[in-house]
Amino acid sequence: GLLRQLGRLEDSRQRAAELFRWLVAPVPPAEFLERHWEREPLLVRRSDPGYYAGLFSTADFDAALRDSEVHFGTHLDVTSYAEGVRETHNPSGRALPAVVWDFYQNGCSLRLLCPQAFSPTVWHFLSILQEHFGSMVGANTYLTPPGTQGFAPHYDDIEAFVLQLEGKKHWRVYRPRRDTEVLPQFSSANLTQAELGEPMLETVLEAGDLLYFPRGFIHQGDCLPDVHSLHITVSSYQRNSWGDLLEKLLPAALQMALEEDVEYRQGLPMDYLRYMGVANSDTVDACRTAFMEKVQSLIKKLVDYAPIDAAVDQRAKSFLHDCLPPVLTQSEKSLSVYGFPARWQDGGPCNVSIPITKDTEVRLLRHGIVRLCNEEAGVMLYYTTENSRVYHKEEPKFFEIDPEHTDCIELLVSSYPNHIRVDTLPCETLEDKISLAMLLFEKGILTTKKPLVQV
């Protein structure tokens, strides 16, 4: 019901903002960002077992096993944690219900690694939310038998939102143990209980509750003796830090500086090995001081060559590859190529021609589905409409556009969610305007204000 309501909002950015508001409610989003995001865990008790109703359930889990190609290791992990030992029990091949439920009955936890591939609702949920974060939003579901624990304590490299769907689960959360584990780039190995200290937060989540913790916060969850637990962990912000941007930016800046500034190509002093290096780090030497000042000067000047926008575009290009494809509302389908009524009828194809004219009013399907990138081979337009529901199952989707058409793409992005007439696209000729609109429509990137063909 919530997703249907959001579908009535014209602006996909507003849909994403409203879904995030619902996710952290009753905490206002601004308060969450100021007090909790990347800082402190948040526990929300709602006393509303039906808050997440319809998102995912054990019945959906069972249906995926019966009706879909779920495979051990690829889609499903069977795990246990007992007496300080974490084990994975994945056999090979398809995860058939008889085998999976036997594992569960014998005390194993079941982790579904990509529920969005099997659940249209989870796919819809994540595909909206990813636009709010501007970073990949993924999910795992965890089904744990009563009285068991499936995973060792550890910390993750993602911002985690734990949504308790069914039953109850006992959680313990611990602060990062040292400064180097605050907002880490990578997840930890399994930790022992002796390494943890006292939890900063200990609670039992019930259906409808939410627990958020930033990356680097150690956590573990176990089931109470009398009830199972099903939760979904929604994750984002993996490798999405300033440092990750600089990993793209600094090599590009150095390459540009080497090409454009002879100072970076000048040779090192012939005798620099005499006074530089760890063995000479305590040496007081005028040559050493001059060398250090020269390096600092070159690093400072490197900022002038930093292609910041280009590096951001490369990050955006990666994000678009990570994205789930959009789930269309009925309105979006009827106004896009996905609902265009071309078909075989009465012995031949009919309604094949797409009647886009100068007067056709168009707009982007969603705000965040395209990105222009200037690359060595030309100007590329990356898009998400043909992505897979399975992470990176498809290669990045893009096509080259005429550099003269970049203003058209920028106009479509800046105009969203308003429609613009095809003849207002800043192309040289009307033929170019219609041709570009046709291409974008056929790729599912554009929708029209009215259906192109009345059926």
Short mmCIF file of C-alpha atoms in Angstrom, two decimals, residues 7-427:
data_model
loop_
_atom_site.label_atom_id
_atom_site.label_comp_id
_atom_site.label_asym_id
_atom_site.label_seq_id
_atom_site.Cartn_x
_atom_site.Cartn_y
_atom_site.Cartn_z
CA GLY A 7 3.74 5.84 -7.05
CA ARG A 8 1.24 8.71 -7.16
CA LEU A 9 4.05 11.22 -6.55
CA GLU A 10 5.31 12.63 -9.84
CA ASP A 11 8.87 13.31 -8.69
CA SER A 12 11.02 10.23 -8.01
CA ARG A 13 13.19 12.26 -5.61
CA GLN A 14 10.11 12.99 -3.52
CA ARG A 15 9.19 9.29 -3.53
CA ALA A 16 12.65 8.41 -2.25
CA ALA A 17 12.55 11.07 0.46
CA GLU A 18 9.12 9.93 1.65
CA LEU A 19 10.17 6.29 1.76
CA PHE A 20 13.22 7.18 3.84
CA ARG A 21 11.00 9.24 6.15
CA TRP A 22 8.81 6.14 6.63
CA LEU A 23 11.87 3.96 7.23
CA VAL A 24 13.16 5.98 10.21
CA ALA A 25 9.79 7.26 11.51
CA PRO A 26 8.91 8.63 13.97
CA VAL A 27 12.44 10.11 14.05
CA PRO A 28 12.53 13.07 11.60
CA PRO A 29 15.05 12.53 8.79
CA ALA A 30 16.93 15.73 9.66
CA GLU A 31 17.35 14.56 13.26
CA PHE A 32 18.50 11.14 12.09
CA LEU A 33 21.16 12.66 9.83
CA GLU A 34 22.38 15.05 12.51
CA ARG A 35 22.48 12.68 15.47
CA HIS A 36 22.84 9.14 14.11
CA TRP A 37 24.09 8.87 10.51
CA GLU A 38 27.71 7.60 10.65
CA ARG A 39 27.71 8.47 14.38
CA GLU A 40 25.44 6.50 16.70
CA PRO A 41 23.03 3.55 16.53
CA LEU A 42 19.29 4.21 16.53
CA LEU A 43 16.65 1.93 18.05
CA VAL A 44 13.01 2.55 17.08
CA ARG A 45 10.33 0.61 18.94
CA ARG A 46 7.00 0.91 17.16
CA SER A 47 4.70 -1.57 18.95
CA ASP A 48 3.25 -2.21 15.50
CA PRO A 49 3.81 -5.79 14.26
CA GLY A 50 2.27 -4.90 10.90
CA TYR A 51 4.52 -1.92 10.10
CA TYR A 52 6.49 -3.86 7.48
CA ALA A 53 3.58 -6.05 6.36
CA GLY A 54 3.88 -7.05 2.72
CA LEU A 55 7.60 -6.31 2.41
CA PHE A 56 8.87 -9.89 2.87
CA SER A 57 7.80 -12.94 4.88
CA THR A 58 8.66 -16.57 5.53
CA ALA A 59 5.92 -17.43 3.02
CA ASP A 60 7.79 -15.34 0.42
CA PHE A 61 11.00 -17.16 1.38
CA ASP A 62 9.31 -20.53 0.87
CA ALA A 63 7.80 -19.41 -2.44
CA ALA A 64 11.23 -18.35 -3.71
CA LEU A 65 12.62 -21.81 -2.91
CA ARG A 66 9.73 -23.51 -4.69
CA ASP A 67 9.25 -21.28 -7.70
CA SER A 68 12.69 -19.79 -8.45
CA GLU A 69 16.23 -20.95 -9.15
CA VAL A 70 17.75 -20.29 -5.72
CA HIS A 71 21.27 -21.71 -5.47
CA PHE A 72 23.42 -22.37 -2.41
CA GLY A 73 26.32 -19.96 -2.14
CA THR A 74 25.12 -17.71 -4.95
CA HIS A 75 21.76 -16.77 -3.45
CA LEU A 76 21.50 -18.60 -0.13
CA ASP A 77 23.90 -19.25 2.77
CA VAL A 78 23.25 -21.86 5.46
CA THR A 79 25.12 -20.87 8.63
CA SER A 80 25.52 -21.63 12.31
CA TYR A 81 27.38 -20.17 15.28
CA ALA A 82 27.82 -22.25 18.41
CA GLU A 83 30.47 -22.29 21.15
CA GLY A 84 32.39 -19.51 19.43
CA VAL A 85 32.59 -21.30 16.06
CA ARG A 86 30.95 -19.87 12.91
CA GLU A 87 30.32 -22.39 10.12
CA THR A 88 28.84 -22.33 6.62
CA HIS A 89 27.05 -25.52 5.53
CA ASN A 90 26.32 -24.81 1.86
CA PRO A 91 26.04 -27.88 -0.35
CA SER A 92 26.33 -27.36 -4.10
CA GLY A 93 23.49 -26.82 -6.53
CA ARG A 94 19.93 -25.60 -6.22
CA ALA A 95 18.47 -24.87 -2.81
CA LEU A 96 15.40 -27.09 -2.83
CA PRO A 97 12.81 -26.73 -0.05
CA ALA A 98 13.29 -30.22 1.44
CA VAL A 99 17.03 -29.64 1.91
CA VAL A 100 16.77 -26.03 3.08
CA TRP A 101 14.03 -26.65 5.64
CA ASP A 102 15.93 -29.67 6.97
CA PHE A 103 18.92 -27.40 7.66
CA TYR A 104 16.61 -24.91 9.40
CA GLN A 105 14.98 -27.66 11.47
CA ASN A 106 18.44 -28.68 12.63
CA GLY A 107 19.26 -25.21 13.95
CA CYS A 108 20.86 -23.47 10.95
CA SER A 109 20.20 -19.88 9.92
CA LEU A 110 19.27 -19.04 6.34
CA ARG A 111 20.59 -15.90 4.67
CA LEU A 112 19.02 -14.93 1.34
CA LEU A 113 21.65 -12.78 -0.32
CA CYS A 114 19.60 -10.94 -2.93
CA PRO A 115 15.90 -11.01 -2.02
CA GLN A 116 15.24 -8.33 -4.65
CA ALA A 117 15.87 -10.97 -7.33
CA PHE A 118 12.97 -13.08 -6.00
CA SER A 119 10.64 -10.55 -4.39
CA PRO A 120 9.05 -7.81 -6.55
CA THR A 121 8.22 -5.89 -3.38
CA VAL A 122 11.80 -5.84 -2.08
CA TRP A 123 12.97 -4.87 -5.57
CA HIS A 124 10.45 -2.01 -5.62
CA PHE A 125 11.42 -0.89 -2.11
CA LEU A 126 15.17 -0.81 -2.80
CA SER A 127 14.84 0.74 -6.25
CA ILE A 128 13.08 3.76 -4.76
CA LEU A 129 15.36 4.08 -1.75
CA GLN A 130 18.60 4.03 -3.78
CA GLU A 131 17.77 7.46 -5.20
CA HIS A 132 17.67 8.93 -1.69
CA PHE A 133 21.16 7.70 -0.81
CA GLY A 134 22.81 8.26 -4.20
CA SER A 135 24.60 5.02 -3.44
CA MET A 136 23.79 1.37 -3.99
CA VAL A 137 21.08 0.05 -1.66
CA GLY A 138 21.17 -3.70 -1.16
CA ALA A 139 19.53 -6.19 1.20
CA ASN A 140 19.88 -9.60 2.82
CA THR A 141 17.15 -11.48 4.66
CA TYR A 142 17.94 -13.63 7.69
CA LEU A 143 15.71 -16.44 8.96
CA THR A 144 16.90 -17.83 12.30
CA PRO A 145 15.43 -20.77 14.26
CA PRO A 146 14.45 -20.32 17.93
CA GLY A 147 17.30 -20.49 20.41
CA THR A 148 20.12 -20.19 17.85
CA GLN A 149 22.64 -17.72 16.46
CA GLY A 150 23.76 -17.77 12.83
CA PHE A 151 26.74 -15.44 12.73
CA ALA A 152 29.76 -14.51 14.83
CA PRO A 153 30.12 -10.96 16.13
CA HIS A 154 31.65 -8.68 13.48
CA TYR A 155 31.44 -5.21 12.01
CA ASP A 156 30.46 -4.29 8.46
CA ASP A 157 31.53 -1.77 5.83
CA ILE A 158 27.95 -0.58 5.21
CA GLU A 159 25.35 1.54 6.94
CA ALA A 160 22.88 -1.06 8.22
CA PHE A 161 19.13 -0.74 8.78
CA VAL A 162 17.72 -3.87 10.45
CA LEU A 163 13.96 -4.23 9.88
CA GLN A 164 12.41 -6.89 12.11
CA LEU A 165 9.75 -8.57 9.96
CA GLU A 166 8.64 -11.53 12.09
CA GLY A 167 9.30 -12.94 15.55
CA LYS A 168 11.96 -11.49 17.86
CA LYS A 169 15.73 -11.23 18.00
CA HIS A 170 18.14 -10.34 20.79
CA TRP A 171 20.79 -7.85 19.62
CA ARG A 172 24.02 -6.59 21.16
CA VAL A 173 25.87 -3.65 19.60
CA TYR A 174 29.42 -2.55 20.55
CA ARG A 175 31.34 0.62 19.77
CA PRO A 176 34.35 0.47 17.45
CA ARG A 177 37.31 -0.75 19.49
CA ARG A 178 39.83 1.74 18.12
CA ASP A 179 39.96 4.82 15.89
CA THR A 180 41.06 2.78 12.87
CA GLU A 181 37.76 0.85 13.02
CA VAL A 182 35.57 3.97 12.88
CA LEU A 183 33.81 4.02 9.47
CA PRO A 184 36.03 1.25 8.07
CA GLN A 185 36.54 0.61 4.36
CA PHE A 186 36.18 -3.14 4.79
CA SER A 187 34.24 -5.55 7.01
CA SER A 188 35.96 -7.39 9.86
CA ALA A 189 36.73 -11.05 10.21
CA ASN A 190 34.70 -13.03 12.75
CA LEU A 191 35.43 -11.80 16.28
CA THR A 192 35.48 -13.73 19.55
CA GLN A 193 33.43 -12.81 22.58
CA ALA A 194 36.65 -12.03 24.45
CA GLU A 195 37.46 -9.24 21.99
CA LEU A 196 34.21 -7.34 22.51
CA GLY A 197 33.93 -5.83 25.96
CA GLU A 198 30.53 -4.59 27.11
CA PRO A 199 27.78 -3.75 24.62
CA MET A 200 26.72 -0.13 24.31
CA LEU A 201 23.22 -1.28 23.36
CA GLU A 202 21.37 -4.50 24.16
CA THR A 203 17.79 -5.00 23.08
CA VAL A 204 15.18 -7.41 21.74
CA LEU A 205 13.72 -6.36 18.40
CA GLU A 206 10.08 -7.23 17.80
CA ALA A 207 8.16 -7.19 14.53
CA GLY A 208 7.85 -3.60 13.28
CA ASP A 209 10.98 -2.36 15.10
CA LEU A 210 14.06 -0.80 13.49
CA LEU A 211 17.73 -0.91 14.49
CA TYR A 212 20.30 1.22 12.65
CA PHE A 213 24.03 1.10 13.24
CA PRO A 214 26.87 2.74 11.32
CA ARG A 215 29.69 0.82 9.67
CA GLY A 216 32.33 -0.18 12.18
CA PHE A 217 29.90 -0.90 15.04
CA ILE A 218 30.29 -4.53 16.09
CA HIS A 219 27.03 -6.45 16.39
CA GLN A 220 25.59 -9.90 16.98
CA GLY A 221 22.03 -11.22 17.10
CA ASP A 222 20.59 -14.42 18.53
CA CYS A 223 17.08 -15.84 18.77
CA LEU A 224 15.08 -16.26 21.93
CA PRO A 225 14.26 -19.89 22.86
CA ASP A 226 10.58 -19.73 22.00
CA VAL A 227 10.31 -17.83 18.70
CA HIS A 228 11.97 -17.64 15.30
CA SER A 229 13.24 -14.42 13.74
CA LEU A 230 12.99 -13.02 10.23
CA HIS A 231 14.63 -9.70 9.51
CA ILE A 232 15.89 -7.86 6.46
CA THR A 233 19.04 -5.77 6.59
CA VAL A 234 18.95 -2.85 4.17
CA SER A 235 22.44 -1.56 3.44
CA SER A 236 24.06 1.41 1.73
CA TYR A 237 27.22 3.55 1.54
CA GLN A 238 29.67 0.76 0.83
CA ARG A 239 32.92 2.34 -0.44
CA ASN A 240 31.25 5.74 -0.76
CA SER A 241 33.62 7.93 1.26
CA TRP A 242 35.79 10.95 0.47
CA GLY A 243 38.74 8.59 0.37
CA ASP A 244 37.05 6.47 -2.28
CA LEU A 245 36.48 9.58 -4.39
CA LEU A 246 40.13 10.59 -3.98
CA GLU A 247 41.20 7.13 -5.17
CA LYS A 248 39.63 8.08 -8.52
CA LEU A 249 40.62 11.73 -8.43
CA LEU A 250 44.32 11.81 -7.44
CA PRO A 251 45.68 9.48 -10.17
CA ALA A 252 43.75 11.48 -12.78
CA ALA A 253 45.07 14.76 -11.34
CA LEU A 254 48.65 13.49 -11.40
CA GLN A 255 48.31 12.29 -14.98
CA MET A 256 46.99 15.70 -16.05
CA ALA A 257 49.78 17.50 -14.16
CA LEU A 258 52.42 15.33 -15.84
CA GLU A 259 50.98 16.19 -19.24
CA GLU A 260 50.60 19.93 -18.68
CA ASP A 261 53.29 21.03 -16.21
CA VAL A 262 57.01 20.49 -16.86
CA GLU A 263 57.78 20.86 -13.14
CA TYR A 264 56.29 17.39 -12.53
CA ARG A 265 58.51 15.95 -15.28
CA GLN A 266 61.77 17.42 -14.01
CA GLY A 267 64.21 14.88 -12.58
CA LEU A 268 64.81 14.15 -8.91
CA PRO A 269 68.09 15.48 -7.41
CA MET A 270 70.98 13.15 -8.20
CA ASP A 271 71.96 12.83 -4.53
CA TYR A 272 68.46 12.57 -2.96
CA LEU A 273 69.05 8.98 -1.79
CA ARG A 274 71.86 10.29 0.43
CA TYR A 275 69.58 12.36 2.66
CA MET A 276 66.09 10.89 2.09
CA GLY A 277 64.49 7.64 3.27
CA VAL A 278 63.60 6.19 6.68
CA ALA A 279 67.26 5.81 7.67
CA ASN A 280 67.67 9.57 7.28
CA SER A 281 64.37 10.65 8.83
CA ASP A 282 66.07 12.21 11.88
CA THR A 283 68.82 13.92 9.89
CA VAL A 284 68.96 17.73 9.94
CA ASP A 285 70.03 18.71 6.45
CA ALA A 286 69.24 21.71 4.24
CA CYS A 287 68.92 19.45 1.21
CA ARG A 288 66.44 17.25 3.05
CA THR A 289 64.38 20.30 4.06
CA ALA A 290 64.35 21.57 0.48
CA PHE A 291 63.27 18.14 -0.81
CA MET A 292 60.35 17.98 1.64
CA GLU A 293 59.24 21.51 0.72
CA LYS A 294 59.38 20.62 -2.98
CA VAL A 295 57.15 17.56 -2.47
CA GLN A 296 54.68 19.57 -0.44
CA SER A 297 54.60 22.26 -3.12
CA LEU A 298 53.90 19.73 -5.88
CA ILE A 299 51.13 18.10 -3.85
CA LYS A 300 49.46 21.45 -3.15
CA LYS A 301 49.67 22.45 -6.81
CA LEU A 302 48.14 19.09 -7.78
CA VAL A 303 44.76 20.45 -6.66
CA ASP A 304 44.79 22.80 -9.63
CA TYR A 305 44.85 19.81 -11.98
CA ALA A 306 42.24 17.75 -10.16
CA PRO A 307 39.34 16.87 -12.51
CA ILE A 308 36.83 16.82 -9.69
CA ASP A 309 33.67 16.78 -11.80
CA ALA A 310 35.06 14.03 -14.04
CA ALA A 311 35.95 11.92 -11.00
CA VAL A 312 32.44 12.41 -9.59
CA ASP A 313 31.01 11.34 -12.94
CA GLN A 314 33.07 8.15 -12.77
CA ARG A 315 31.66 7.48 -9.29
CA ALA A 316 28.17 8.14 -10.64
CA LYS A 317 28.83 5.78 -13.55
CA SER A 318 29.69 3.02 -11.05
CA PHE A 319 26.56 3.81 -9.03
CA LEU A 320 24.36 3.51 -12.11
CA HIS A 321 25.87 0.08 -12.76
CA ASP A 322 25.07 -0.90 -9.14
CA CYS A 323 21.48 0.36 -9.38
CA LEU A 324 18.40 -1.79 -9.56
CA PRO A 325 16.23 -1.07 -12.60
CA PRO A 326 13.14 1.03 -11.84
CA VAL A 327 9.83 -0.64 -11.01
CA LEU A 328 7.25 1.09 -13.18
CA THR A 329 3.93 2.40 -11.98
CA GLN A 330 0.96 1.72 -14.25
CA SER A 331 1.10 5.33 -15.41
CA GLU A 332 4.82 5.14 -16.21
CA LYS A 333 4.31 1.91 -18.12
CA SER A 334 1.49 3.31 -20.24
CA LEU A 335 3.55 6.39 -21.11
CA SER A 336 6.82 4.61 -21.92
CA VAL A 337 8.11 2.12 -24.44
CA TYR A 338 7.29 -0.67 -21.96
CA GLY A 339 3.58 -0.08 -22.50
CA PHE A 340 3.73 0.81 -26.18
CA PRO A 341 1.12 -1.37 -27.94
CA ALA A 342 3.29 -2.83 -30.73
CA ARG A 343 2.18 -6.42 -31.26
CA TRP A 344 1.50 -9.23 -33.71
CA GLN A 345 -2.11 -9.11 -34.82
CA ASP A 346 -4.12 -10.43 -37.78
CA GLY A 347 -1.12 -12.03 -39.45
CA GLY A 348 1.39 -9.20 -39.01
CA PRO A 349 2.87 -6.59 -36.67
CA CYS A 350 0.80 -3.52 -35.85
CA ASN A 351 1.40 -0.25 -33.96
CA VAL A 352 5.12 -0.53 -34.69
CA SER A 353 5.86 3.11 -35.57
CA ILE A 354 6.50 5.36 -32.58
CA PRO A 355 4.75 8.64 -33.47
CA ILE A 356 7.00 11.15 -31.72
CA THR A 357 6.65 14.61 -33.28
CA LYS A 358 7.88 18.12 -32.55
CA ASP A 359 4.80 18.68 -30.35
CA THR A 360 5.25 15.53 -28.21
CA GLU A 361 5.88 16.40 -24.56
CA VAL A 362 8.52 14.25 -22.86
CA ARG A 363 10.46 13.91 -19.63
CA LEU A 364 12.86 11.49 -17.95
CA LEU A 365 11.31 8.33 -16.55
CA ARG A 366 13.08 9.01 -13.23
CA HIS A 367 15.48 11.71 -12.10
CA GLY A 368 18.48 9.51 -11.35
CA ILE A 369 18.45 7.04 -14.25
CA VAL A 370 21.03 8.68 -16.57
CA ARG A 371 24.54 10.17 -16.34
CA LEU A 372 26.68 11.84 -18.95
CA CYS A 373 30.37 10.95 -18.89
CA ASN A 374 33.14 12.42 -21.06
CA GLU A 375 35.48 9.56 -21.91
CA GLU A 376 38.37 9.04 -24.30
CA ALA A 377 36.11 7.27 -26.79
CA GLY A 378 33.51 10.06 -26.72
CA VAL A 379 30.52 11.28 -24.68
CA MET A 380 28.68 8.32 -23.17
CA LEU A 381 25.22 8.26 -21.63
CA TYR A 382 24.91 5.63 -18.90
CA TYR A 383 21.44 4.50 -17.83
CA THR A 384 19.74 2.05 -15.47
CA THR A 385 16.56 0.94 -17.22
CA GLU A 386 18.14 -2.24 -18.60
CA ASN A 387 19.99 -3.27 -15.43
CA SER A 388 19.42 -6.63 -13.76
CA ARG A 389 17.79 -7.34 -10.39
CA VAL A 390 20.90 -9.41 -9.61
CA TYR A 391 23.93 -7.30 -8.71
CA HIS A 392 26.18 -6.75 -11.75
CA LYS A 393 24.66 -9.64 -13.70
CA GLU A 394 24.67 -7.28 -16.68
CA GLU A 395 27.51 -5.10 -17.94
CA PRO A 396 27.05 -1.31 -17.59
CA LYS A 397 24.44 0.00 -20.00
CA PHE A 398 25.45 3.01 -22.11
CA PHE A 399 25.58 4.41 -25.61
CA GLU A 400 27.55 7.16 -27.28
CA ILE A 401 25.82 10.43 -28.06
CA ASP A 402 26.81 13.34 -30.24
CA PRO A 403 28.64 15.95 -28.10
CA GLU A 404 26.20 18.52 -29.50
CA HIS A 405 23.37 16.65 -27.77
CA THR A 406 24.77 17.00 -24.24
CA ASP A 407 22.77 20.20 -23.74
CA CYS A 408 19.62 18.22 -24.55
CA ILE A 409 20.36 15.66 -21.85
CA GLU A 410 21.18 18.40 -19.36
CA LEU A 411 17.89 20.14 -20.20
CA LEU A 412 15.93 16.94 -19.64
CA VAL A 413 17.65 16.40 -16.27
CA SER A 414 17.17 19.99 -15.10
CA SER A 415 13.54 20.12 -16.29
CA TYR A 416 12.48 16.98 -14.42
CA PRO A 417 9.73 16.35 -13.31
CA ASN A 418 8.23 18.81 -15.81
CA HIS A 419 7.59 17.83 -19.42
CA ILE A 420 9.18 19.68 -22.33
CA ARG A 421 8.22 19.71 -26.00
CA VAL A 422 10.52 17.86 -28.36
CA ASP A 423 10.97 20.97 -30.49
CA THR A 424 12.50 22.82 -27.49
CA LEU A 425 15.44 20.40 -27.32
CA PRO A 426 18.58 22.42 -28.20
CA CYS A 427 19.55 20.42 -31.31
#
